[in-house]
Coordinates of C-alpha atoms (C1' of nucleotides) in Angstrom, one line a residue:
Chain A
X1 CA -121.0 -39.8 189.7
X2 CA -122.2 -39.0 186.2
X3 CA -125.3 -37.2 185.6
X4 CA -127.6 -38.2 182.5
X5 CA -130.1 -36.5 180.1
X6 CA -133.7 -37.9 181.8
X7 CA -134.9 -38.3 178.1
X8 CA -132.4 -41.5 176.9
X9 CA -132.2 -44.4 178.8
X10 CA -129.0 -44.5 180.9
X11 CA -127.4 -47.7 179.8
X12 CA -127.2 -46.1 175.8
X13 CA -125.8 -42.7 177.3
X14 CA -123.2 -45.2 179.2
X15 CA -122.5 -46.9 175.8
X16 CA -121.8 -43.5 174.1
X17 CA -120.3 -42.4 176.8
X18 CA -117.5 -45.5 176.4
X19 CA -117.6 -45.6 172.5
X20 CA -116.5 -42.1 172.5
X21 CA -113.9 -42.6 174.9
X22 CA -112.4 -45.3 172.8
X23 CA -112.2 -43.4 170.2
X24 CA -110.6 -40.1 171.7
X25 CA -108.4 -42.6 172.8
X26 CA -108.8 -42.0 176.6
X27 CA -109.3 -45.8 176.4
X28 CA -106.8 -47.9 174.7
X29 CA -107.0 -51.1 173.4
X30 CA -106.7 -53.8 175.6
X31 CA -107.0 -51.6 178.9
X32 CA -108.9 -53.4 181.4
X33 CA -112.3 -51.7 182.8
X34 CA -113.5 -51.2 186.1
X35 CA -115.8 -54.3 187.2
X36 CA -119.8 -53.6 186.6
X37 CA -120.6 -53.0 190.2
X38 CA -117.4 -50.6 190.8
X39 CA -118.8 -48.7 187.4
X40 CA -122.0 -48.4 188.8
X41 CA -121.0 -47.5 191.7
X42 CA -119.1 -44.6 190.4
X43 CA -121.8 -43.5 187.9
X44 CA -124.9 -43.3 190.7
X45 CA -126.6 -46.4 188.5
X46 CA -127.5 -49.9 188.9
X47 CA -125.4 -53.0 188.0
X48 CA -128.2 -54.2 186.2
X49 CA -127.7 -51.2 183.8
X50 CA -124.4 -51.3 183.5
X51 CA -124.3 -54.9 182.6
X52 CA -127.1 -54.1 179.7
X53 CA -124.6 -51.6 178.8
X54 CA -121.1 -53.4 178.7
X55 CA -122.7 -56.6 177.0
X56 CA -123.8 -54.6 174.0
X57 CA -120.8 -52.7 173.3
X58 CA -119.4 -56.6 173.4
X59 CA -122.0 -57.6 171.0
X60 CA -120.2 -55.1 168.5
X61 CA -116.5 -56.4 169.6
X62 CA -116.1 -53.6 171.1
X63 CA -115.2 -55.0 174.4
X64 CA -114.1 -58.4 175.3
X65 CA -115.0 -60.6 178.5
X66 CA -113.0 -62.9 180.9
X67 CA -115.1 -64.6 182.9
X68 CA -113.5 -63.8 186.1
X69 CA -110.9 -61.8 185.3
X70 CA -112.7 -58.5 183.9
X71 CA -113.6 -56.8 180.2
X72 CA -111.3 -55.0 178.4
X73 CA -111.4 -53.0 175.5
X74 CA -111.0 -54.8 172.2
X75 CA -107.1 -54.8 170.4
X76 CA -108.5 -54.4 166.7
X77 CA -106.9 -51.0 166.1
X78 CA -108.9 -50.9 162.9
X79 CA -112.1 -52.0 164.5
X80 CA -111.5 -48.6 166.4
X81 CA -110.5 -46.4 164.0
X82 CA -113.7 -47.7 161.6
X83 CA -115.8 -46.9 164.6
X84 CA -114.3 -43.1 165.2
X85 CA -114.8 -42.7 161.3
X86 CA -118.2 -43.6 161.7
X87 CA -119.1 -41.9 164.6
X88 CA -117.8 -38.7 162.5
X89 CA -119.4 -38.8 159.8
X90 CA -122.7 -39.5 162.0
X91 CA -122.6 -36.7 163.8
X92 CA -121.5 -35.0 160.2
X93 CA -124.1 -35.7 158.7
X94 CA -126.8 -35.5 161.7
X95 CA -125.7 -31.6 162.2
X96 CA -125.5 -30.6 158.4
X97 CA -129.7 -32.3 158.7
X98 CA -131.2 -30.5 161.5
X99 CA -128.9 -27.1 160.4
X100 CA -130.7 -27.7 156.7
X101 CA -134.4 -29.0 158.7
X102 CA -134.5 -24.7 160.7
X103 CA -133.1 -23.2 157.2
X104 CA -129.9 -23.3 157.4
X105 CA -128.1 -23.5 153.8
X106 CA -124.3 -25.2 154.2
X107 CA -122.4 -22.0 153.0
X108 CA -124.3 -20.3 156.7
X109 CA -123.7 -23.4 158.5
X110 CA -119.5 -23.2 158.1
X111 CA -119.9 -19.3 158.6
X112 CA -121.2 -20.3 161.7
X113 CA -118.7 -22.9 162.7
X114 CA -116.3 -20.6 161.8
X115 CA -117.2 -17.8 164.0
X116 CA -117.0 -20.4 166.7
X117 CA -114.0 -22.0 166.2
X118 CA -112.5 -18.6 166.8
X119 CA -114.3 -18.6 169.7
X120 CA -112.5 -20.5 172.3
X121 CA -109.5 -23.3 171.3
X122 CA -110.2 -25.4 174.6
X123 CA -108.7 -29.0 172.4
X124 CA -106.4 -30.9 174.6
X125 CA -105.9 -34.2 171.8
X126 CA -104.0 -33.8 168.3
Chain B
X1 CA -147.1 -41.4 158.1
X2 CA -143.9 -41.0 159.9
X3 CA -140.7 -42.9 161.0
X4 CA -140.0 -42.5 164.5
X5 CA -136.6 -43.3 166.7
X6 CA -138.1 -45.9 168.9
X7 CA -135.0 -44.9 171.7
X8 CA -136.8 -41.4 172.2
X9 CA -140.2 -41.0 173.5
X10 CA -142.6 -39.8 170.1
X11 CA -144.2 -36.8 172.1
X12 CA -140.6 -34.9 171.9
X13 CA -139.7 -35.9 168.4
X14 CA -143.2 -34.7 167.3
X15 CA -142.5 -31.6 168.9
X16 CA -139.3 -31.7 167.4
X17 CA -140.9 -31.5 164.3
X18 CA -142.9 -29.1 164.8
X19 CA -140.8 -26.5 166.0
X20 CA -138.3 -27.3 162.9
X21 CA -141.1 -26.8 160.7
X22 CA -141.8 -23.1 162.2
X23 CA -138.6 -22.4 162.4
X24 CA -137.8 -23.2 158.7
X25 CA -141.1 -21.3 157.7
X26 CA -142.9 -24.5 156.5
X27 CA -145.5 -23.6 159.7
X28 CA -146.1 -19.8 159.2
X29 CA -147.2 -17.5 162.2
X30 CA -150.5 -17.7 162.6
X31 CA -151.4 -20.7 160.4
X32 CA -154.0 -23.4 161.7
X33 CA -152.6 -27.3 162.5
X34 CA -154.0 -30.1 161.9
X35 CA -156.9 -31.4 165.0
X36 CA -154.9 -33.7 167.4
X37 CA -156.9 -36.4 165.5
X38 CA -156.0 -35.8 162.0
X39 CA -152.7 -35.5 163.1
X40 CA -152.5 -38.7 165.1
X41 CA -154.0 -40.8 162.2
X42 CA -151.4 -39.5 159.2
X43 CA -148.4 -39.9 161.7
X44 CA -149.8 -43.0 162.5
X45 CA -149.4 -42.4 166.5
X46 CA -152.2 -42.4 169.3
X47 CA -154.1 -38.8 169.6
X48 CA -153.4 -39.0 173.2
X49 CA -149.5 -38.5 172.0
X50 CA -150.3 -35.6 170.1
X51 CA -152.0 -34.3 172.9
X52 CA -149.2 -34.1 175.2
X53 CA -147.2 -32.9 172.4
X54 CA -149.0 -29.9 171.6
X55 CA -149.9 -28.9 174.9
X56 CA -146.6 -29.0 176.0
X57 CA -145.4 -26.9 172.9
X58 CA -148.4 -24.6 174.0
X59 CA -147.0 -24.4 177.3
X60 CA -143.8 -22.5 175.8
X61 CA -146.0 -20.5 174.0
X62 CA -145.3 -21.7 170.6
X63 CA -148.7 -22.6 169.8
X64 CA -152.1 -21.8 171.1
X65 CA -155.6 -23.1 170.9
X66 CA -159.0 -21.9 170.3
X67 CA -161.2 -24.3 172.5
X68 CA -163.3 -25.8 169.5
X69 CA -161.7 -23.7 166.8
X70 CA -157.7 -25.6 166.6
X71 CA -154.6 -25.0 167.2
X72 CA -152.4 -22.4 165.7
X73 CA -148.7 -20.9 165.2
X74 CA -147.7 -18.3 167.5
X75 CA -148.2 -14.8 165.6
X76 CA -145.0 -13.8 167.6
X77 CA -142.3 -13.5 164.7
X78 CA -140.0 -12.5 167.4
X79 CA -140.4 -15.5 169.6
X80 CA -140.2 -17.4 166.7
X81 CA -136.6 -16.1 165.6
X82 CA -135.1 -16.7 169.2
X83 CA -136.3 -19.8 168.8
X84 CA -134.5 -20.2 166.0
X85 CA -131.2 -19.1 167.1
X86 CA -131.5 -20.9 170.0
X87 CA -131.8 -24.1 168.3
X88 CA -129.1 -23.4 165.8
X89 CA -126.6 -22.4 168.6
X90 CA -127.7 -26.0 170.7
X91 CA -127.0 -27.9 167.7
X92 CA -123.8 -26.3 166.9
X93 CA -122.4 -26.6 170.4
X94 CA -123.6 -29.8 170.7
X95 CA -122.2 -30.9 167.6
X96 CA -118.3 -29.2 168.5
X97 CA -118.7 -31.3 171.6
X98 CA -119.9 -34.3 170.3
X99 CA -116.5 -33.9 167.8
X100 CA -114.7 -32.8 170.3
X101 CA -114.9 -36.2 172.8
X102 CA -113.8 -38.2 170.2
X103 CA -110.8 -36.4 169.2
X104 CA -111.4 -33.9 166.6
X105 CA -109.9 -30.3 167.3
X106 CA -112.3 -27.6 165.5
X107 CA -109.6 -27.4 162.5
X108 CA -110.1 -30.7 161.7
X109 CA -114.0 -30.3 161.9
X110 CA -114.1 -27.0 159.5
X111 CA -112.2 -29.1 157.2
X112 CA -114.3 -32.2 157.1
X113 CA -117.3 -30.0 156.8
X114 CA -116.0 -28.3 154.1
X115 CA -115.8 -31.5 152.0
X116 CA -119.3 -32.6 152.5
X117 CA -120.3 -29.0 151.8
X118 CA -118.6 -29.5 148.4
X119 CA -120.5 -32.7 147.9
X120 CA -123.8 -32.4 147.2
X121 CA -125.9 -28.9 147.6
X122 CA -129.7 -30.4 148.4
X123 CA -130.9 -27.3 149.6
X124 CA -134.4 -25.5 148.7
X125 CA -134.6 -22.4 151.2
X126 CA -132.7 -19.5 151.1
Chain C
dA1 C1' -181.6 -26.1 167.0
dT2 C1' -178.8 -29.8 165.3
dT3 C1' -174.6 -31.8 163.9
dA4 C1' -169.9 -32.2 163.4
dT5 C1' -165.6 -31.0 165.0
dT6 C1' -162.6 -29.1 168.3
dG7 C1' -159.7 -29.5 172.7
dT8 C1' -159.6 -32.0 177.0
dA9 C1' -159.9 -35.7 180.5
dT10 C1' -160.1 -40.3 182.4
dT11 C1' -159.3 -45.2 183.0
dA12 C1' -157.0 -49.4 181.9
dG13 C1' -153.4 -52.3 179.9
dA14 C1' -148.8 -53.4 177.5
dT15 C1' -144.1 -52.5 177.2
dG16 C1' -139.4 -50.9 178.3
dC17 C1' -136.1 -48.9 181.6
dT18 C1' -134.4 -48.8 186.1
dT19 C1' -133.7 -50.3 190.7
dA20 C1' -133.3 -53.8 194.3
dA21 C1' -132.1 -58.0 196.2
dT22 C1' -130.2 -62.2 195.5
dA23 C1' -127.8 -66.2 193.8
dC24 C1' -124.6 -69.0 191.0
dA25 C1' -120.2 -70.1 188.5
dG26 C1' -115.5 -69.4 187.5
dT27 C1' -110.8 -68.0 188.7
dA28 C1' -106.9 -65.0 190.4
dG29 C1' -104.5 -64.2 194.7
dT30 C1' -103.5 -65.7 199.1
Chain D
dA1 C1' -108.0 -75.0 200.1
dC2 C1' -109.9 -70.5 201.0
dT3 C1' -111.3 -65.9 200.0
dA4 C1' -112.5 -62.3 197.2
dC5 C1' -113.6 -60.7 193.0
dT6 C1' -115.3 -61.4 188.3
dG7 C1' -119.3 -61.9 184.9
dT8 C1' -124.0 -63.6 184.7
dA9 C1' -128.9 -64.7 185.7
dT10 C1' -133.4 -64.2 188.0
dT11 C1' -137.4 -62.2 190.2
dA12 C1' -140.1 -58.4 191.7
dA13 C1' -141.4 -53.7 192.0
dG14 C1' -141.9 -48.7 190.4
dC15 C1' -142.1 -45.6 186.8
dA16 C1' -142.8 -43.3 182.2
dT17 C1' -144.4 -43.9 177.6
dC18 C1' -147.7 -45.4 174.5
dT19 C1' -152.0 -47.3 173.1
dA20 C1' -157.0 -48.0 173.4
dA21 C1' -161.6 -46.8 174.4
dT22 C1' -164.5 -43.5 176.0
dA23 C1' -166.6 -39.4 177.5
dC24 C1' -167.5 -34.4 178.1
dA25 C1' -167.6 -29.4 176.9
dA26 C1' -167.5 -25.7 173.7
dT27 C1' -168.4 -23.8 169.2
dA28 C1' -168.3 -23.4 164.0
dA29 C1' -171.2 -24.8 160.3
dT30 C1' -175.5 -26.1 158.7

DNA sequence: ATTATTGTATTAGATGCTTAATACAGTAGT
DNA sequence: ACTACTGTATTAAGCATCTAATACAATAAT
């Protein structure tokens, strides 16, 4: 039982939600999913939802159907890897904007990031 | 005339805006907006959204209005400054975390940063 | 005083998201 | 063959957002 930010609609905060654990590699390729009504079931949501959700991350290969047998994540290692690159720089990129959009120069921004990193060293992967 | 993400409602980007714009000093304390009409017609959005935009922005004490006279900044420099740490610290926690799920420790993310910081230097404040 | 502009409120309709309740088709397991 | 599980589709209802069209109240400007 998940809980989700009221503001974006659930079945893109379920996408994320798998996108991002295909790329930390919590999901490997080819590993089979629960079925739509078990994952709805386990997030609190609809089928309905979740179907919206898992037949748009197969719209970007991202996931593969069987028609009876389940959906599993896709095998194209470099599909994934394209995808965790991308979400990167995204979020890159997004940061370094709304840090810039409140006044905050680069050279303050890593500064910042810096303090924090010597914060707390909670990584579990790499 | 603006660009809005058409996943997340206007109302919150517009008050998005506007809080960046105070908090990078584009919106000083004090200074008069634009009439919920004006500013509905050059972002191209229904005054009604402005409304609930800057009432709810008034709400938090960011803005206040003059019944027939506009709406203006908060003169509170100190309110303004909290806001603006606050902000700052949400995106940069948000970010770690968002790097973080898919499988970048904080190393890795001081490095990458550092790169684009060497890249290009677009910035005007400060 | 009159006019124009301000914030504010109301009603109605369109759209998208979500839930709910079903139903159908294909197939793995038995 | 039968059963259970899979993805998939459909219909209806509730809700929030957004737009549209007005209307009212208060005041600055004239």
């Amino acid at each position: 039982m998940k809980t989700f930010d009221a503001t974006t609609p659930i079945y893109l905060q379920i996408m994320d939600d798998i996108k991002k654990q295909i790329c930390a590699g919590h999901l490997h390729p080819g590993e089979k999913l629960p079925s739509v009504r078990d994952f709805a079931l386990s997030q609190g949501v609809n089928p309905n939802t979740v179907q919206k959700a898992f037949s748009q991350l197969e719209q970007s290969q991202l996931l593969f159907a069987n028609r009876t047998n389940g959906r599993f994540v896709t095998e194209d290692k470099e599909l994934i890897t394209q995808m965790k690159n991308e979400m990167a720089t995204g979020y890159v990129t997004e940061f370094l904007n709304r840090m810039a959009e409140i006044g905050y120069q680069k050279d303050h921004v890593i500064s910042l990031l810096e303090e924090y990193a010597k914060g707390e060293d909670t990584d579990v992967y790499n």
